[in-house]
CSV table of C-alpha atoms and ligand atoms in Angstrom, one decimal:
chain,number,residue,atom,x,y,z
Z,1,MET,CA,-71.6,-3.2,7.4
Z,2,THR,CA,-69.4,-2.6,10.4
Z,3,ASP,CA,-68.1,0.9,11.0
Z,4,ASP,CA,-65.6,-0.3,13.6
Z,5,VAL,CA,-62.6,-0.4,11.4
Z,6,ALA,CA,-59.2,1.1,11.9
Z,7,LEU,CA,-56.1,1.2,9.7
Z,8,TYR,CA,-52.7,1.6,11.2
Z,9,GLY,CA,-50.6,3.0,8.4
Z,10,HIS,CA,-48.8,5.9,6.9
Z,11,TRP,CA,-48.9,7.7,3.5
Z,12,ILE,CA,-45.3,6.8,2.6
Z,13,CYS,CA,-45.8,3.0,3.1
Z,14,PRO,CA,-46.8,1.4,-0.2
Z,15,PHE,CA,-48.3,-1.6,1.5
Z,16,ALA,CA,-50.5,0.7,3.7
Z,17,THR,CA,-51.5,2.5,0.5
Z,18,ARG,CA,-53.0,-0.7,-0.9
Z,19,VAL,CA,-55.3,-1.0,2.1
Z,20,GLN,CA,-56.2,2.7,2.3
Z,21,PHE,CA,-57.2,2.6,-1.3
Z,22,ALA,CA,-59.4,-0.4,-0.9
Z,23,LEU,CA,-61.1,1.0,2.2
Z,24,ARG,CA,-62.0,4.2,0.4
Z,25,GLN,CA,-62.8,2.6,-2.9
Z,26,ARG,CA,-65.2,0.2,-1.1
Z,27,GLY,CA,-66.7,3.0,0.9
Z,28,ILE,CA,-65.8,1.4,4.2
Z,29,ALA,CA,-65.9,4.0,7.0
Z,30,HIS,CA,-62.7,3.7,9.1
Z,31,GLU,CA,-60.4,5.5,11.5
Z,32,LEU,CA,-56.9,6.1,10.2
Z,33,ILE,CA,-54.2,5.8,12.9
Z,34,ASP,CA,-51.0,7.4,11.6
Z,35,LEU,CA,-48.2,5.0,12.4
Z,36,PRO,CA,-45.0,5.9,10.5
Z,37,PRO,CA,-42.5,3.2,9.5
Z,38,SER,CA,-39.5,3.2,11.9
Z,39,ALA,CA,-37.3,5.2,9.5
Z,40,VAL,CA,-39.8,8.0,9.6
Z,41,ARG,CA,-40.6,8.1,13.4
Z,42,GLY,CA,-39.4,10.8,15.6
Z,43,PRO,CA,-37.1,9.8,18.5
Z,44,VAL,CA,-39.9,9.8,21.2
Z,45,PHE,CA,-42.5,7.9,19.1
Z,46,GLU,CA,-44.3,5.3,21.1
Z,47,LEU,CA,-45.8,2.3,19.4
Z,48,PRO,CA,-49.4,1.6,20.3
Z,49,PRO,CA,-49.5,-1.5,22.5
Z,50,GLU,CA,-52.1,-3.2,20.3
Z,51,PHE,CA,-49.7,-2.8,17.4
Z,52,VAL,CA,-46.9,-4.5,19.3
Z,53,GLU,CA,-49.3,-7.2,20.3
Z,54,HIS,CA,-50.9,-7.9,16.9
Z,55,SER,CA,-48.4,-7.1,14.2
Z,56,PRO,CA,-46.0,-10.0,14.5
Z,57,ARG,CA,-43.3,-8.3,12.4
Z,58,LEU,CA,-44.1,-4.8,13.8
Z,59,GLU,CA,-45.1,-3.8,10.2
Z,60,ILE,CA,-47.7,-1.5,8.9
Z,61,PRO,CA,-50.3,-1.9,7.6
Z,62,MET,CA,-52.3,-3.4,10.4
Z,63,LEU,CA,-56.1,-3.4,10.3
Z,64,ARG,CA,-58.6,-3.7,13.2
Z,65,ILE,CA,-62.1,-4.8,12.6
Z,66,GLY,CA,-64.0,-4.8,15.9
Z,67,ASP,CA,-61.6,-6.3,18.3
Z,68,ARG,CA,-59.7,-8.4,15.8
Z,69,TYR,CA,-56.4,-7.4,14.1
Z,70,LEU,CA,-54.4,-8.5,11.1
Z,71,ALA,CA,-51.2,-7.2,9.6
Z,72,ASP,CA,-49.8,-7.8,6.0
Z,73,SER,CA,-51.4,-6.1,3.1
Z,74,ILE,CA,-52.6,-8.9,0.9
Z,75,PRO,CA,-54.1,-11.0,3.7
Z,76,VAL,CA,-55.7,-7.8,5.0
Z,77,LEU,CA,-57.3,-7.0,1.7
Z,78,GLU,CA,-58.7,-10.6,1.6
Z,79,TRP,CA,-59.8,-10.3,5.2
Z,80,MET,CA,-61.7,-7.2,4.4
Z,81,GLU,CA,-63.5,-9.0,1.6
Z,82,SER,CA,-64.6,-11.8,3.8
Z,83,GLU,CA,-65.6,-9.7,6.8
Z,84,ILE,CA,-67.2,-6.8,5.0
Z,85,PRO,CA,-69.2,-7.9,1.9
Z,86,ASP,CA,-70.5,-4.6,0.5
Z,87,HIS,CA,-68.9,-3.2,-2.6
Z,88,PRO,CA,-66.3,-6.0,-3.0
Z,89,LEU,CA,-63.2,-5.8,-5.0
Z,90,LEU,CA,-63.0,-9.6,-5.5
Z,91,PRO,CA,-65.3,-10.7,-8.3
Z,92,ALA,CA,-67.9,-13.5,-7.9
Z,93,GLY,CA,-67.0,-16.9,-9.2
Z,94,GLU,CA,-63.8,-18.9,-8.7
Z,95,PRO,CA,-62.1,-18.5,-12.1
Z,96,ALA,CA,-62.5,-14.7,-11.9
Z,97,ARG,CA,-61.2,-14.7,-8.3
Z,98,ALA,CA,-58.3,-16.9,-9.2
Z,99,LEU,CA,-57.2,-14.5,-11.9
Z,100,VAL,CA,-57.3,-11.5,-9.5
Z,101,ARG,CA,-55.3,-13.5,-6.9
Z,102,GLU,CA,-52.8,-14.6,-9.4
Z,103,ARG,CA,-52.2,-11.1,-10.6
Z,104,MET,CA,-52.0,-9.7,-7.1
Z,105,ALA,CA,-49.2,-12.2,-6.3
Z,106,TRP,CA,-47.5,-11.4,-9.6
Z,107,ILE,CA,-47.5,-7.7,-8.9
Z,108,ASP,CA,-46.2,-8.2,-5.4
Z,109,ARG,CA,-43.3,-10.3,-6.7
Z,110,ASN,CA,-42.5,-8.7,-10.0
Z,111,ALA,CA,-43.3,-5.1,-9.6
Z,112,PHE,CA,-43.1,-4.4,-5.9
Z,113,ARG,CA,-39.7,-6.0,-5.3
Z,114,PRO,CA,-37.9,-4.1,-8.0
Z,115,MET,CA,-39.8,-0.9,-7.1
Z,116,VAL,CA,-38.5,-1.1,-3.5
Z,117,GLY,CA,-35.1,-2.1,-5.0
Z,118,VAL,CA,-35.0,1.2,-7.0
Z,119,TYR,CA,-35.5,3.5,-4.0
Z,120,TYR,CA,-33.7,1.5,-1.3
Z,121,GLY,CA,-30.8,0.8,-3.8
Z,122,THR,CA,-27.5,2.3,-2.8
Z,123,ASP,CA,-25.2,0.7,-5.3
Z,124,PRO,CA,-25.6,2.1,-8.9
Z,125,ASP,CA,-25.4,-1.3,-10.5
Z,126,ARG,CA,-28.1,-2.8,-8.3
Z,127,ILE,CA,-30.3,0.3,-8.9
Z,128,ALA,CA,-29.8,-0.2,-12.7
Z,129,ARG,CA,-30.8,-3.8,-12.4
Z,130,ALA,CA,-33.9,-2.9,-10.4
Z,131,VAL,CA,-34.8,-0.3,-13.0
Z,132,VAL,CA,-34.6,-2.9,-15.8
Z,133,LYS,CA,-36.8,-5.3,-13.9
Z,134,LEU,CA,-39.3,-2.6,-12.9
Z,135,ALA,CA,-39.6,-1.5,-16.5
Z,136,ASP,CA,-40.7,-5.0,-17.5
Z,137,ALA,CA,-43.5,-5.1,-14.9
Z,138,PRO,CA,-45.6,-2.2,-16.2
Z,139,ALA,CA,-45.2,-3.6,-19.8
Z,140,GLU,CA,-46.8,-6.9,-18.7
Z,141,MET,CA,-49.4,-5.2,-16.5
Z,142,GLY,CA,-50.2,-2.8,-19.3
Z,143,GLN,CA,-51.0,-5.7,-21.6
Z,144,TRP,CA,-53.4,-7.1,-19.0
Z,145,THR,CA,-55.4,-3.9,-19.2
Z,146,GLU,CA,-55.8,-3.8,-23.0
Z,147,GLU,CA,-59.1,-5.7,-23.2
Z,148,THR,CA,-61.1,-4.2,-20.4
Z,149,GLY,CA,-59.0,-1.2,-19.1
Z,150,TRP,CA,-58.4,-3.0,-15.7
Z,151,LEU,CA,-55.7,-5.4,-14.4
Z,152,ALA,CA,-57.8,-8.5,-13.8
Z,153,GLY,CA,-61.1,-8.9,-15.5
Z,154,PRO,CA,-64.0,-6.5,-16.4
Z,155,GLY,CA,-63.7,-4.1,-13.5
Z,156,VAL,CA,-61.7,-2.6,-10.7
Z,157,SER,CA,-60.4,-5.3,-8.4
Z,158,LEU,CA,-58.0,-6.0,-5.6
Z,159,ALA,CA,-55.3,-6.2,-8.3
Z,160,GLU,CA,-55.8,-2.4,-8.6
Z,161,ALA,CA,-55.4,-2.0,-4.9
Z,162,VAL,CA,-52.1,-4.0,-5.0
Z,163,ALA,CA,-50.7,-2.0,-7.9
Z,164,MET,CA,-52.0,1.5,-6.9
Z,165,PRO,CA,-48.8,2.5,-5.0
Z,166,ILE,CA,-46.8,2.2,-8.2
Z,167,HIS,CA,-49.0,4.9,-9.8
Z,168,VAL,CA,-49.0,7.0,-6.6
Z,169,ARG,CA,-45.2,7.1,-6.5
Z,170,MET,CA,-44.3,6.9,-10.2
Z,171,ALA,CA,-43.1,10.6,-10.4
Z,172,GLY,CA,-41.0,10.0,-7.3
Z,173,LEU,CA,-39.5,6.8,-8.7
Z,174,GLN,CA,-38.6,8.6,-11.9
Z,175,ARG,CA,-36.8,11.3,-9.9
Z,176,LEU,CA,-34.9,8.6,-8.0
Z,177,GLY,CA,-33.6,7.1,-11.3
Z,178,PHE,CA,-36.4,5.0,-12.8
Z,179,SER,CA,-35.5,6.2,-16.2
Z,180,ALA,CA,-37.2,3.5,-18.4
Z,181,ASP,CA,-40.1,4.3,-20.7
Z,182,VAL,CA,-43.3,3.2,-19.0
Z,183,SER,CA,-45.7,1.3,-21.2
Z,184,PRO,CA,-48.5,3.6,-22.6
Z,185,SER,CA,-51.2,1.2,-21.6
Z,186,PHE,CA,-49.9,1.1,-18.0
Z,187,THR,CA,-49.8,4.9,-18.0
Z,188,ALA,CA,-53.4,5.0,-19.3
Z,189,HIS,CA,-54.3,2.6,-16.5
Z,190,GLY,CA,-52.9,5.1,-14.1
Z,191,GLU,CA,-55.0,7.9,-15.6
Z,192,ARG,CA,-58.1,5.7,-15.3
Z,193,CYS,CA,-57.3,5.0,-11.7
Z,194,ARG,CA,-57.2,8.7,-11.0
Z,195,SER,CA,-61.0,8.8,-11.6
Z,196,LEU,CA,-61.7,6.1,-8.9
Z,197,SER,CA,-63.1,7.1,-5.5
Z,198,GLY,CA,-60.2,5.5,-3.7
Z,199,TRP,CA,-57.6,7.6,-5.5
Z,200,ASP,CA,-58.1,10.7,-3.5
Z,201,ALA,CA,-57.3,8.8,-0.3
Z,202,VAL,CA,-53.8,7.8,-1.6
Z,203,GLU,CA,-52.7,10.5,-4.0
Z,204,TRP,CA,-49.6,12.3,-3.0
Z,205,THR,CA,-49.2,16.1,-2.9
Z,206,ALA,CA,-46.2,17.6,-4.5
Z,207,GLU,CA,-44.8,18.1,-0.9
Z,208,GLN,CA,-45.2,14.3,-0.2
Z,209,CYS,CA,-43.4,13.4,-3.4
Z,210,ASP,CA,-40.6,15.8,-2.5
Z,211,GLU,CA,-40.4,14.3,1.0
Z,212,PHE,CA,-40.2,10.7,-0.5
Z,213,VAL,CA,-37.5,11.7,-2.9
Z,214,GLY,CA,-35.6,13.7,-0.3
Z,215,ARG,CA,-35.7,10.9,2.2
Z,216,PHE,CA,-34.4,8.2,-0.2
Z,217,THR,CA,-31.8,10.6,-1.6
Z,218,ALA,CA,-30.5,11.1,1.9
Z,219,TYR,CA,-30.7,7.3,2.6
Z,220,ARG,CA,-28.5,6.6,-0.5
Z,221,ARG,CA,-26.0,9.2,0.4
Z,222,LYS,CA,-25.7,7.9,4.0
Z,223,HIS,CA,-25.4,4.2,2.9
Z,224,SER,CA,-23.1,4.7,0.0
Z,225,ALA,CA,-20.7,7.0,1.9
X,301,GSH,N1,-45.4,-7.9,3.5
X,301,GSH,C1,-45.9,-6.7,4.2
X,301,GSH,C2,-44.8,-5.6,4.2
X,301,GSH,C3,-45.1,-4.4,5.0
X,301,GSH,C4,-43.9,-3.5,5.2
X,301,GSH,O1,-42.8,-3.8,4.8
X,301,GSH,N2,-44.1,-2.4,5.9
X,301,GSH,C5,-43.0,-1.5,6.3
X,301,GSH,C6,-43.4,-0.1,6.1
X,301,GSH,S1,-43.6,0.3,4.3
X,301,GSH,C7,-42.8,-1.6,7.8
X,301,GSH,O2,-43.7,-1.6,8.6
X,301,GSH,N3,-41.5,-1.9,8.2
X,301,GSH,C8,-41.1,-2.0,9.5
X,301,GSH,C9,-40.6,-0.7,10.1
X,301,GSH,O3,-40.7,0.3,9.5
X,301,GSH,O4,-40.1,-0.9,11.3
X,301,GSH,C10,-47.2,-6.2,3.6
X,301,GSH,O5,-47.5,-6.5,2.5
X,301,GSH,O6,-47.9,-5.5,4.3
């Protein structure tokens, strides 16, 4: 296994959280290079030149393995699987892999988009619509877990990595107006995830949750004024 791995990310970025979770869950030694999203950077922050060169949209997360780089969370998770085979989060066998990939894409589309819509929302009607959509996603995902406890098949997989930021920020989302009931099976999945080795790398402290809520409350105030 290579040790020469670096993640360019930041705790507040849900896409970076996916990769950070997978690195820790898989036990991949890595350097963490703190690179805040632009809204969180101080005025004199300088982007590392390798980030400017290798992240085409200037987005985190970006991963370096040796002297190669890739940005974009789901391709990065897949790249880690193909480059670093130990302790994979993709199961063996095509049908099982296809299920994990299908669910990763589903979560990205149907849970992440409304989740971002809840906290970046400035107009109350749009926020309310995002809340309704976001409530549907945990209901569906909770059903997936009913047989095995996990989102896609018999064990923890990349689907957990993709969904993990929802568990990490659930309390913050609720404080920002996500008022719907969360399906008990999805909540139970969140509890199960807290026992995983990757959880400690991504869990928020109370201060981080406050900072998340404070930042987006200020953002809403600014953009709805
Ligand atoms: N599709 C990308 C989205 C990544 C993304 O939107 N990252 C945000 C931070 S959470 C970013 O870097 N935005 C650009 C900026 O802050 O300037 C992924 O899955 O990694």
